[in-house]
Amino acid sequence: MSLRRVALAASLAAVLSAPAARADGVAGLGPQDAARANRVVAGARPPVELEGGYVLRELELESARLVATVEGPLPGTLTLTGKCGGSHNLPDTASFELTWRGAQPAPAVIRQLRDAIAARDDGSFWGALDPCARATVAPPHDEGPPRPSPWPALAYLFAVVAAWRLSSLLLERRFGSSPGPASAAALVATRAATLAAAALALAYGPESGDLGRLLPPFALGLALLALPLLAGLWTGAAIRRVVGPLRGAASPLVALIALAPLAAAWWRIAAATIFSPADLLAAALLCAFGLWHGARSTDGKSLRNHLLLLAASLAIALTLGELAVRLLLPPPQPMPPADEARLSIDILREAPLCNALYPDAYPLTTTGVTFDDRTAVRRERPLHVLHVGDSVTQGVGVEPAFWFTTLLGNAQTDVAHINAGYSGSGTDFQYLLIASWLDRMRFDLVVLHMSPNDLNDMSAHYLCCPGGPLVDYRGAVPVARCPTAVARPERVAILRHSPAPYPLRVATAFSALATHLTLLLGGTPTDADNFTERDQARLLERILDVTRSHGVRLAVVRLPAEYEADLSGPVPRIAPPAHDALLRGLGVPLLDPAPDLFAAAPHGEVSAWYVGDQTHFNAAGHRFIAQWLAPRLRELLSAPAPASSARPAP
């Protein structure tokens, strides 16, 4: 039996013996559907052996949903869900959504299984199971790995913290209760020892499952809250031991005095640090708050009572706030998983991109990345080609001497090949860059290199245009949302642009209140700015308008990723480019080296063209792309240039 028939048989096997599943009045899969399924394919029962070491282990039937659990090197679940009308990004006619929740990209056998199920939308089977109306199966949609459960990690973290606090209290009472230097030294030693033991319990805790995934970010989030607070408390307690309890305005004055150098240090380093400015500022505030509490307490017992009262009040307030948010506010948009939160951020990486669009507002001192640096390459040559793209075009992973743009310039001595590839950029940035650079320099040909992640990068928010994407899509044509760069001071702009404090971001794994606060402070939900291929197509049309208005030729090159290759057959294959029909309809040459690139892979190993990330080309890949593009670009340069017209504003 072929894989396609096995996959279809397995996907329908649950229907043969499952009872009717109906909930909330929505029609589910019932006995009559099982009978119809039996007439289509019969005789298959899980487990079903698939290719590549995968096993379709079990099938679960729910209301208007069929869930297949797949085991293998990269396990996951494949779900067929009934939809009523429009849902997510599906058109109103879509009644079913096929979703793979597992490793990305989906393994080839999973893609085949998914396609086999989708192919059954012939109007005679899936149409009859439609819970709303007879319609079509929605396009496949990947959601990534399932979200881990936060509760095992939270329970483990709570147990470690409780054990640390109990042991530290007992040891402090035993060794640090009496006055004098010896007692003070013993107090410091016990605190350091118990804190180190707790840190080791967290650092060398479980490493697998949901507990292993979420324990590190939860522990780091707790540390970012506790350590500055404890540092302030212990510093305040030391001040109290020396000068006595601070009364009246003295304690807040001391806290402000302690906060001043921290704030000054933040102001000095906020524009250059790799850490979120919000985290640095939150740590300074926690430290000052702890110092205020520690300095105003009369003794250790009074300080503990204050802290217990504060902790109890805070716990009650957070619980009430969580209940209020869950009851009164709509469910928040899902946030990225807590294990994907990063303490370090790369704000400075955006500086070259902002400089490319707004050179006067965002000048750079780094050489080699500005417009003048990039366009100075053999500018005296009679012909000029502008290569626009993302990190693949920029040549991330190899030295500049091996970039395909450099190799093209070496091979074509009359052509200056300008590399305008910027890492992390999407089609929106590339549209604005083309419009800007064509105003600043004469080009004979613009080559837009498209990578598979360009659509995702259209969601990026930039320091020079915060609060949303670069382009406004609400009008008849997409236009720049920020015609000029947002005014600074730089540090305030960075603070506004930085994400919410790290502890708040990881708390979104279990708290709706934390999610709302994170969104309020600038967090980006997983489906925010979730642009479609239609938005990208509108940008491509605008790029064509801009180039034609300047009398410049335009070509689009597809730069494939390794994970796009279908390795299930005897030779590597790849699907056609997403905008093939659109570009051909617009008369834009589409150059697709992917079939030749994969066919020329030594021994069918397409990885021979890429570095280890499966996205960026290695030196051999750049060399192949340069050799493949050279004659085709020469032909385009020989073609007549389009007549220029009035340039439409971006």
XYZ file of C-alpha atoms in Angstrom:
650
model
C 0.000 0.000 0.000
C 1.422 3.447 -0.950
C 2.272 5.991 1.700
C -0.584 8.178 0.513
C -3.102 5.343 0.904
C -1.623 4.288 4.262
C -1.790 7.863 5.533
C -5.386 8.239 4.446
C -6.326 4.889 5.926
C -4.685 5.746 9.221
C -6.297 9.148 9.409
C -9.733 7.635 8.918
C -9.237 4.609 11.146
C -10.436 6.407 14.255
C -13.755 7.095 12.606
C -14.461 3.385 12.121
C -14.910 2.609 15.801
C -15.323 5.968 17.556
C -18.633 7.091 19.040
C -20.300 10.308 17.982
C -18.506 13.375 19.288
C -20.726 16.405 19.711
C -20.287 19.434 21.959
C -22.088 22.765 22.291
C -24.425 21.851 19.492
C -21.633 21.613 16.922
C -21.881 18.590 14.728
C -19.034 16.163 15.195
C -17.929 12.888 13.635
C -20.677 10.365 14.196
C -21.527 6.740 13.248
C -22.888 7.751 9.873
C -19.545 9.344 9.082
C -17.754 6.171 10.189
C -19.847 4.175 7.791
C -19.036 6.539 4.953
C -15.348 6.425 5.870
C -15.451 2.623 5.834
C -16.700 2.727 2.289
C -13.757 4.953 1.316
C -10.890 3.090 3.005
C -11.102 0.138 5.375
C -8.766 -2.201 7.188
C -6.156 0.156 8.689
C -5.687 0.492 12.442
C -2.947 2.362 14.326
C -0.111 1.963 14.906
C 0.875 2.508 11.293
C 4.536 2.432 10.272
C 5.470 5.456 8.179
C 8.766 6.354 6.525
C 11.907 7.668 8.187
C 11.330 5.923 11.515
C 7.949 7.570 12.153
C 4.933 5.776 13.584
C 1.358 7.025 13.580
C 0.760 5.876 17.146
C -2.824 6.827 17.917
C -5.792 8.759 16.651
C -8.111 10.700 18.902
C -11.590 11.797 17.939
C -13.057 14.975 19.348
C -15.867 17.281 18.333
C -15.175 18.221 14.729
C -11.525 17.371 15.277
C -9.267 14.473 14.424
C -5.891 14.362 16.217
C -3.088 12.080 15.004
C -0.105 11.530 17.336
C 3.109 10.816 15.460
C 6.197 9.336 17.106
C 9.660 9.352 15.641
C 12.851 11.401 15.516
C 10.789 14.637 15.692
C 7.435 13.755 17.302
C 4.318 15.901 17.218
C 0.608 15.945 16.474
C -1.322 16.504 13.272
C -4.771 17.992 13.826
C -7.721 18.378 11.477
C -10.037 20.948 13.074
C -13.494 21.991 11.915
C -14.008 25.746 11.558
C -17.225 27.754 11.358
C -16.702 30.683 9.020
C -13.549 32.751 9.077
C -11.036 31.915 11.792
C -7.441 32.944 12.355
C -6.162 33.939 8.901
C -8.455 31.543 7.050
C -10.895 32.765 4.404
C -14.597 32.609 5.196
C -15.034 29.583 2.937
C -12.550 27.440 4.849
C -14.165 24.877 7.116
C -11.168 22.780 8.179
C -7.658 23.666 9.264
C -4.746 21.225 9.093
C -2.120 21.976 11.733
C 1.203 20.316 12.532
C 2.370 20.987 16.094
C 5.924 19.775 16.326
C 9.444 20.510 15.151
C 9.891 23.050 12.376
C 10.186 22.625 9.528
C 7.745 19.736 9.437
C 9.432 16.464 8.415
C 8.854 15.345 4.846
C 6.766 12.349 5.926
C 4.515 14.646 7.945
C 4.072 16.934 4.963
C 3.066 13.926 2.883
C 0.655 12.747 5.548
C -0.828 16.216 5.780
C -1.160 16.492 2.009
C -2.788 13.074 1.854
C -5.483 14.150 4.308
C -5.984 17.490 2.565
C -6.340 15.746 -0.782
C -9.519 14.056 0.435
C -11.418 17.310 0.130
C -13.267 16.024 -2.896
C -16.750 17.073 -1.800
C -17.787 13.535 -0.939
C -16.098 13.004 2.413
C -14.670 16.043 4.211
C -17.453 18.180 2.825
C -19.977 15.907 4.539
C -18.114 16.287 7.858
C -18.207 20.092 7.680
C -19.828 21.272 10.937
C -21.021 24.518 9.367
C -21.405 24.246 5.631
C -19.973 22.404 2.681
C -16.680 24.083 1.921
C -13.033 23.420 1.254
C -10.199 22.276 3.454
C -8.029 25.200 4.585
C -4.395 25.385 3.497
C -1.906 23.657 5.769
C -0.804 25.843 8.657
C 2.205 25.238 10.923
C 1.994 26.506 14.494
C 5.290 25.200 15.851
C 5.868 23.004 18.874
C 3.111 22.743 21.501
C 3.412 25.148 24.416
C 4.968 23.526 27.487
C 2.999 23.302 30.741
C 4.396 25.766 33.320
C 3.159 23.969 36.439
C 5.924 21.339 36.898
C 8.589 24.035 36.713
C 6.656 26.346 39.035
C 6.189 23.561 41.600
C 9.882 22.665 41.522
C 10.868 26.321 41.786
C 8.527 26.851 44.735
C 9.949 23.800 46.515
C 13.538 25.003 46.064
C 12.721 28.527 47.262
C 10.801 27.213 50.285
C 13.682 24.885 51.234
C 16.202 27.702 50.817
C 14.213 30.110 52.946
C 13.533 27.570 55.699
C 17.160 26.450 55.908
C 18.452 30.023 55.863
C 16.113 31.038 58.706
C 17.170 28.080 60.829
C 20.868 28.679 60.224
C 20.573 32.414 60.795
C 18.820 31.791 64.093
C 21.508 29.313 65.079
C 24.641 31.230 64.055
C 23.678 34.871 63.616
C 21.454 35.720 66.555
C 24.074 37.230 68.849
C 25.778 40.610 68.290
C 29.398 41.011 67.324
C 31.700 40.542 64.307
C 31.693 36.737 64.599
C 27.928 36.626 64.456
C 27.854 38.997 61.477
C 30.397 36.855 59.628
C 28.387 33.719 60.389
C 25.254 35.442 59.108
C 26.931 36.318 55.814
C 28.332 32.791 55.474
C 24.964 31.108 56.066
C 23.231 33.375 53.582
C 25.879 32.741 50.956
C 25.862 28.968 51.538
C 22.078 28.563 51.377
C 21.823 30.815 48.344
C 24.556 28.839 46.573
C 22.773 25.560 47.395
C 19.512 26.896 45.950
C 21.309 28.104 42.829
C 22.904 24.679 42.332
C 19.522 22.953 42.765
C 18.144 25.131 39.989
C 21.185 25.032 37.718
C 21.510 21.234 37.863
C 17.806 20.450 38.034
C 15.853 18.343 35.533
C 16.746 18.958 31.898
C 13.989 17.144 30.021
C 10.292 17.640 29.451
C 8.300 20.743 30.307
C 10.136 21.001 33.637
C 13.509 21.137 31.920
C 12.308 23.641 29.320
C 10.752 26.163 31.679
C 12.850 25.820 34.811
C 15.808 27.917 33.496
C 13.706 30.937 32.385
C 11.556 30.783 35.537
C 14.646 30.558 37.739
C 16.332 33.427 35.890
C 13.184 35.534 36.153
C 13.011 34.893 39.890
C 16.696 35.719 40.274
C 16.242 39.036 38.461
C 13.526 39.890 40.972
C 15.119 38.518 44.128
C 18.807 39.367 43.787
C 18.477 43.166 43.388
C 15.890 43.196 46.174
C 18.076 41.097 48.476
C 21.124 43.209 47.667
C 19.204 46.311 48.679
C 17.801 44.667 51.804
C 21.188 43.444 52.988
C 22.809 46.809 52.226
C 20.062 48.593 54.128
C 20.432 46.160 57.014
C 24.166 46.889 57.127
C 23.458 50.616 57.227
C 20.960 50.010 60.056
C 23.545 48.038 62.043
C 26.050 50.891 61.725
C 23.947 54.025 62.219
C 20.708 52.576 63.573
C 17.221 52.560 61.999
C 16.543 55.464 59.659
C 13.354 57.349 60.457
C 11.169 59.852 58.655
C 12.546 61.113 55.379
C 16.002 59.649 56.001
C 15.318 56.172 54.617
C 13.747 57.273 51.310
C 16.523 59.854 50.997
C 19.142 57.125 51.360
C 17.273 55.021 48.806
C 17.230 57.921 46.350
C 20.920 58.545 46.938
C 21.580 54.844 46.201
C 19.318 54.946 43.144
C 21.060 57.989 41.643
C 24.325 56.247 40.652
C 22.359 53.244 39.366
C 20.193 55.503 37.210
C 23.271 57.407 36.038
C 24.992 54.139 35.134
C 21.888 53.022 33.221
C 21.854 56.327 31.321
C 25.490 55.828 30.408
C 25.220 52.245 29.176
C 21.592 51.986 27.990
C 22.517 52.803 24.410
C 25.263 50.193 24.245
C 24.215 47.324 26.516
C 23.035 43.992 25.196
C 20.590 43.749 28.104
C 17.114 45.190 28.001
C 17.126 48.727 29.439
C 13.823 47.877 31.116
C 15.528 45.050 33.035
C 18.379 47.305 34.151
C 15.985 49.993 35.306
C 13.772 47.465 37.115
C 16.819 46.041 38.922
C 17.831 49.535 40.069
C 14.330 50.235 41.396
C 14.166 46.904 43.224
C 17.555 47.511 44.785
C 16.532 50.974 45.998
C 13.234 49.626 47.338
C 15.047 46.884 49.258
C 17.552 49.366 50.671
C 14.708 51.576 51.896
C 13.034 48.655 53.659
C 16.268 47.353 55.144
C 17.390 50.733 56.455
C 14.101 51.676 58.134
C 13.582 48.400 60.058
C 14.431 48.428 63.769
C 15.984 44.946 63.743
C 16.097 41.660 61.826
C 12.792 40.446 63.241
C 11.055 43.671 62.283
C 12.483 43.403 58.765
C 11.212 39.825 58.394
C 7.759 40.901 59.575
C 7.740 43.744 57.068
C 8.758 41.410 54.276
C 6.167 38.779 55.216
C 3.454 41.432 55.294
C 4.646 42.822 51.987
C 4.782 39.347 50.382
C 1.294 38.439 51.643
C -0.166 41.749 50.450
C 1.515 41.386 47.074
C 0.282 37.796 46.683
C -3.301 38.825 47.486
C -3.124 41.809 45.127
C -1.720 39.704 42.281
C -4.341 36.991 42.820
C -7.168 39.535 42.761
C -5.644 41.213 39.728
C -5.347 37.896 37.915
C -8.982 37.047 38.660
C -10.141 40.481 37.560
C -8.199 40.271 34.297
C -9.511 36.799 33.515
C -13.123 37.755 34.301
C -13.350 41.289 32.940
C -10.916 41.484 30.030
C -10.955 39.491 26.795
C -8.389 36.693 26.533
C -5.033 38.189 25.576
C -3.226 37.260 22.411
C -0.810 34.355 22.926
C 2.757 35.372 23.671
C 5.932 33.606 22.588
C 6.749 30.634 24.864
C 8.625 31.476 28.053
C 11.582 29.322 27.039
C 12.063 31.591 24.002
C 12.389 34.753 26.116
C 15.830 36.301 25.929
C 17.546 38.428 28.541
C 19.918 39.923 25.990
C 18.470 41.950 23.135
C 20.135 43.128 19.972
C 18.853 46.669 19.622
C 22.113 47.844 18.109
C 21.673 45.343 15.279
C 18.951 47.637 13.964
C 21.286 50.611 13.651
C 22.503 49.713 10.113
C 18.899 49.154 8.993
C 17.778 52.494 10.394
C 20.807 54.155 8.802
C 19.891 52.653 5.425
C 16.439 54.293 5.560
C 17.204 57.439 7.591
C 20.920 58.233 7.139
C 20.680 61.769 8.541
C 18.753 60.799 11.692
C 20.752 57.614 12.308
C 24.367 58.193 11.291
C 26.846 55.409 11.942
C 30.480 55.435 12.900
C 31.010 51.805 11.910
C 32.549 51.532 8.472
C 31.393 49.063 5.867
C 27.656 49.220 6.522
C 26.493 52.677 5.427
C 25.129 53.660 2.026
C 28.385 55.356 1.045
C 30.436 52.336 2.100
C 28.295 49.842 0.236
C 27.927 51.848 -2.962
C 31.617 52.728 -3.142
C 32.385 49.243 -4.496
C 33.648 49.805 -8.062
C 31.228 52.662 -8.528
C 33.226 53.930 -11.516
C 31.984 51.035 -13.674
C 29.426 51.917 -16.365
C 26.674 49.552 -15.154
C 25.255 49.334 -11.615
C 23.175 46.505 -10.158
C 21.533 46.851 -6.742
C 21.115 43.528 -4.914
C 18.481 43.874 -2.162
C 17.659 41.171 0.367
C 18.159 39.881 3.885
C 21.036 38.109 5.652
C 21.311 35.517 2.862
C 22.027 38.294 0.371
C 24.268 40.074 2.864
C 26.378 36.920 3.046
C 26.088 36.010 6.719
C 28.231 32.948 7.397
C 31.054 33.611 4.922
C 33.708 36.262 4.359
C 32.914 39.164 1.971
C 35.377 37.800 -0.594
C 33.082 34.770 -1.071
C 29.738 36.612 -1.343
C 27.970 35.921 -4.620
C 27.750 39.700 -5.200
C 31.535 39.938 -4.847
C 32.035 36.975 -7.188
C 29.663 38.547 -9.721
C 31.674 41.771 -9.591
C 34.890 39.840 -10.173
C 33.409 38.013 -13.165
C 31.705 41.047 -14.772
C 34.310 43.792 -14.913
C 31.922 46.370 -16.397
C 29.242 45.937 -13.724
C 29.289 47.268 -10.145
C 27.298 44.811 -8.045
C 26.122 46.674 -4.914
C 25.211 44.462 -1.940
C 22.228 45.974 -0.093
C 21.399 42.855 1.883
C 20.522 43.600 5.523
C 20.227 40.863 8.102
C 16.773 40.559 9.642
C 15.024 42.658 7.008
C 11.719 41.776 5.362
C 9.988 42.784 2.151
C 8.659 45.978 3.767
C 12.164 47.213 4.601
C 13.417 46.196 1.165
C 10.617 48.154 -0.520
C 11.498 51.332 1.404
C 15.223 50.814 0.826
C 14.756 50.503 -2.938
C 12.634 53.660 -3.006
C 15.252 55.543 -0.970
C 18.378 54.338 -2.730
C 16.987 54.900 -6.229
C 16.612 58.568 -5.242
C 20.248 58.707 -4.154
C 22.050 56.875 -6.976
C 21.583 55.700 -10.534
C 21.091 51.952 -11.003
C 20.535 49.967 -14.178
C 18.990 46.909 -12.531
C 17.441 46.168 -9.143
C 17.545 42.523 -8.078
C 15.265 41.637 -5.177
C 16.447 38.419 -3.545
C 13.574 36.735 -1.686
C 14.120 34.234 1.130
C 11.481 32.045 2.802
C 11.557 34.068 6.046
C 10.969 37.483 4.431
C 7.275 37.293 5.299
C 7.993 36.725 8.993
C 10.508 39.588 9.089
C 7.787 41.989 7.945
C 6.596 41.884 11.586
C 9.798 43.522 12.863
C 9.485 46.761 14.829
C 12.396 49.154 14.445
C 13.929 51.625 16.855
C 13.622 54.360 14.233
C 9.925 53.561 13.654
C 8.602 52.063 16.921
C 5.055 51.057 17.743
C 4.364 49.019 14.633
C 5.692 47.768 11.296
C 7.469 49.973 8.781
C 4.597 50.031 6.305
C 0.940 51.007 6.669
C -1.260 48.641 4.659
C -4.657 50.207 5.376
C -4.919 52.380 2.272
C -5.278 51.515 -1.364
C -1.496 51.109 -1.613
C 1.058 50.397 1.132
C 2.900 53.524 2.298
C 5.701 54.204 4.759
C 4.337 54.498 8.303
C 7.300 56.687 9.303
C 8.263 59.019 6.417
C 10.906 60.419 8.763
C 12.674 58.762 11.674
C 11.073 59.030 15.092
C 12.686 61.753 17.147
C 15.036 60.844 19.972
C 16.806 61.212 22.664
C 18.264 57.856 21.894
C 18.079 56.309 25.381
C 14.409 57.173 25.801
C 13.678 55.705 22.385
C 15.598 52.548 23.303
C 13.656 52.256 26.568
C 10.364 52.599 24.718
C 11.512 50.065 22.166
C 12.893 47.512 24.625
C 10.679 44.615 25.724
C 9.021 44.377 29.123
C 11.221 43.197 32.018
C 12.295 39.583 31.652
C 10.404 38.258 34.741
C 7.178 39.671 33.346
C 7.760 38.077 29.959
C 8.328 34.590 31.366
C 5.298 34.989 33.667
C 3.097 35.139 30.551
C 3.386 31.333 30.489
C 0.827 31.098 33.316
C -0.576 34.582 33.976
C -3.091 36.562 31.927
C -2.258 39.619 34.042
C 1.411 39.331 33.086
C 0.432 38.962 29.428
C -1.659 42.131 29.466
C 1.100 44.057 31.237
C 3.722 42.758 28.800
C 1.605 43.858 25.842
C 1.047 47.232 27.506
C 4.802 47.683 27.957
C 5.622 46.862 24.367
C 5.578 43.082 24.131
C 4.846 41.460 20.796
C 2.321 38.585 20.722
C 2.977 35.582 18.560
C 0.397 36.556 15.943
C 0.901 40.332 16.050
C 1.449 41.819 12.596
C 0.830 38.374 11.144
C 1.122 39.398 7.534
C -0.118 37.288 4.685
C 1.290 36.627 1.249
C -1.289 39.088 -0.053
C 0.417 41.899 1.912
C 3.743 40.804 0.498
C 2.258 40.741 -3.002
C 1.092 44.342 -2.597
C 4.636 45.331 -1.663
C 6.007 43.585 -4.740
C 3.607 45.577 -6.891
C 4.803 48.790 -5.219
C 8.448 47.850 -5.781
C 7.666 47.407 -9.477
C 5.964 50.829 -9.549
C 8.973 52.500 -7.925
C 11.552 50.899 -10.223
C 9.532 51.624 -13.357
C 9.042 55.241 -12.301
C 12.844 55.550 -12.197
C 13.296 53.762 -15.521
C 15.116 50.887 -13.832
C 14.752 47.195 -14.631
C 13.552 44.856 -11.836
C 14.177 41.140 -11.357
C 13.306 38.822 -8.477
C 15.597 35.975 -7.429
C 14.527 33.167 -5.187
C 17.184 32.159 -2.635
C 15.967 28.816 -1.261
C 16.664 27.455 2.211
C 17.866 23.925 2.810
C 14.722 23.042 4.773
C 12.557 23.803 1.722
C 13.939 20.774 -0.091
C 11.660 17.748 -0.287
C 13.984 14.787 0.193
C 11.317 12.081 0.151
C 11.868 11.157 -3.485
C 14.873 9.846 -5.404
C 16.038 13.426 -6.118
C 15.538 16.609 -4.048
C 12.515 18.630 -5.084
C 11.113 22.032 -4.166
C 7.737 23.710 -4.552
C 7.378 26.676 -6.951
C 7.961 30.156 -5.510
C 5.017 31.656 -3.647
C 4.566 34.643 -6.015
C 5.407 32.897 -9.289
C 2.090 33.652 -11.000
C 1.912 37.226 -9.692
C 5.401 38.181 -10.880
C 4.928 36.602 -14.268
C 1.619 38.425 -14.593
C 3.366 41.706 -13.807
C 6.082 40.963 -16.333
C 8.811 40.772 -13.694
C 11.533 38.196 -14.459
C 11.604 35.528 -11.741
C 14.926 33.730 -11.494
C 14.713 30.502 -9.516
C 18.020 28.655 -9.090
C 16.493 26.209 -6.574
C 15.857 23.263 -8.946
C 19.346 23.480 -10.449
C 20.928 24.095 -7.040
C 19.347 21.026 -5.465
C 19.873 18.860 -8.547
C 23.592 19.738 -8.529
C 24.032 18.862 -4.858
C 26.776 16.237 -4.470
C 25.184 12.827 -3.872
C 21.810 14.535 -3.349
C 23.038 16.192 -0.126
C 21.621 19.697 -0.402
C 23.316 20.555 2.897
C 26.556 20.826 0.899
C 25.470 24.333 -0.129
C 24.655 25.656 3.350
C 26.196 26.453 6.693
C 24.780 24.596 9.678
C 21.674 26.786 10.112
C 20.056 25.413 6.901
C 19.373 28.972 5.691
C 22.614 30.754 4.753
C 24.860 29.637 1.917
C 28.447 28.574 2.489
C 31.242 29.516 0.105
C 30.268 26.717 -2.314
C 26.642 27.855 -2.301
C 27.613 31.459 -3.029
C 29.851 30.299 -5.855
C 27.007 28.292 -7.427
C 24.558 31.206 -7.134
C 27.069 33.606 -8.714
C 27.762 31.260 -11.639
C 24.042 30.630 -12.132
C 23.084 34.329 -12.002
C 25.906 35.761 -14.142
C 24.524 34.971 -17.642
C 20.930 35.701 -16.636
C 21.749 39.104 -15.168
C 23.819 39.918 -18.270
C 20.758 39.167 -20.407
C 18.590 41.428 -18.246
C 21.108 44.256 -18.468
C 20.995 43.975 -22.257
C 17.208 44.369 -22.335
C 15.685 47.836 -22.909
C 15.047 49.793 -19.723
C 11.422 50.767 -18.988
C 10.380 54.334 -19.656
C 10.508 56.387 -16.454
C 7.427 58.069 -15.040
C 6.550 60.189 -12.034
C 7.717 58.358 -8.958
C 4.923 57.369 -6.550
C 5.689 58.247 -2.934
C 6.319 55.275 -0.671
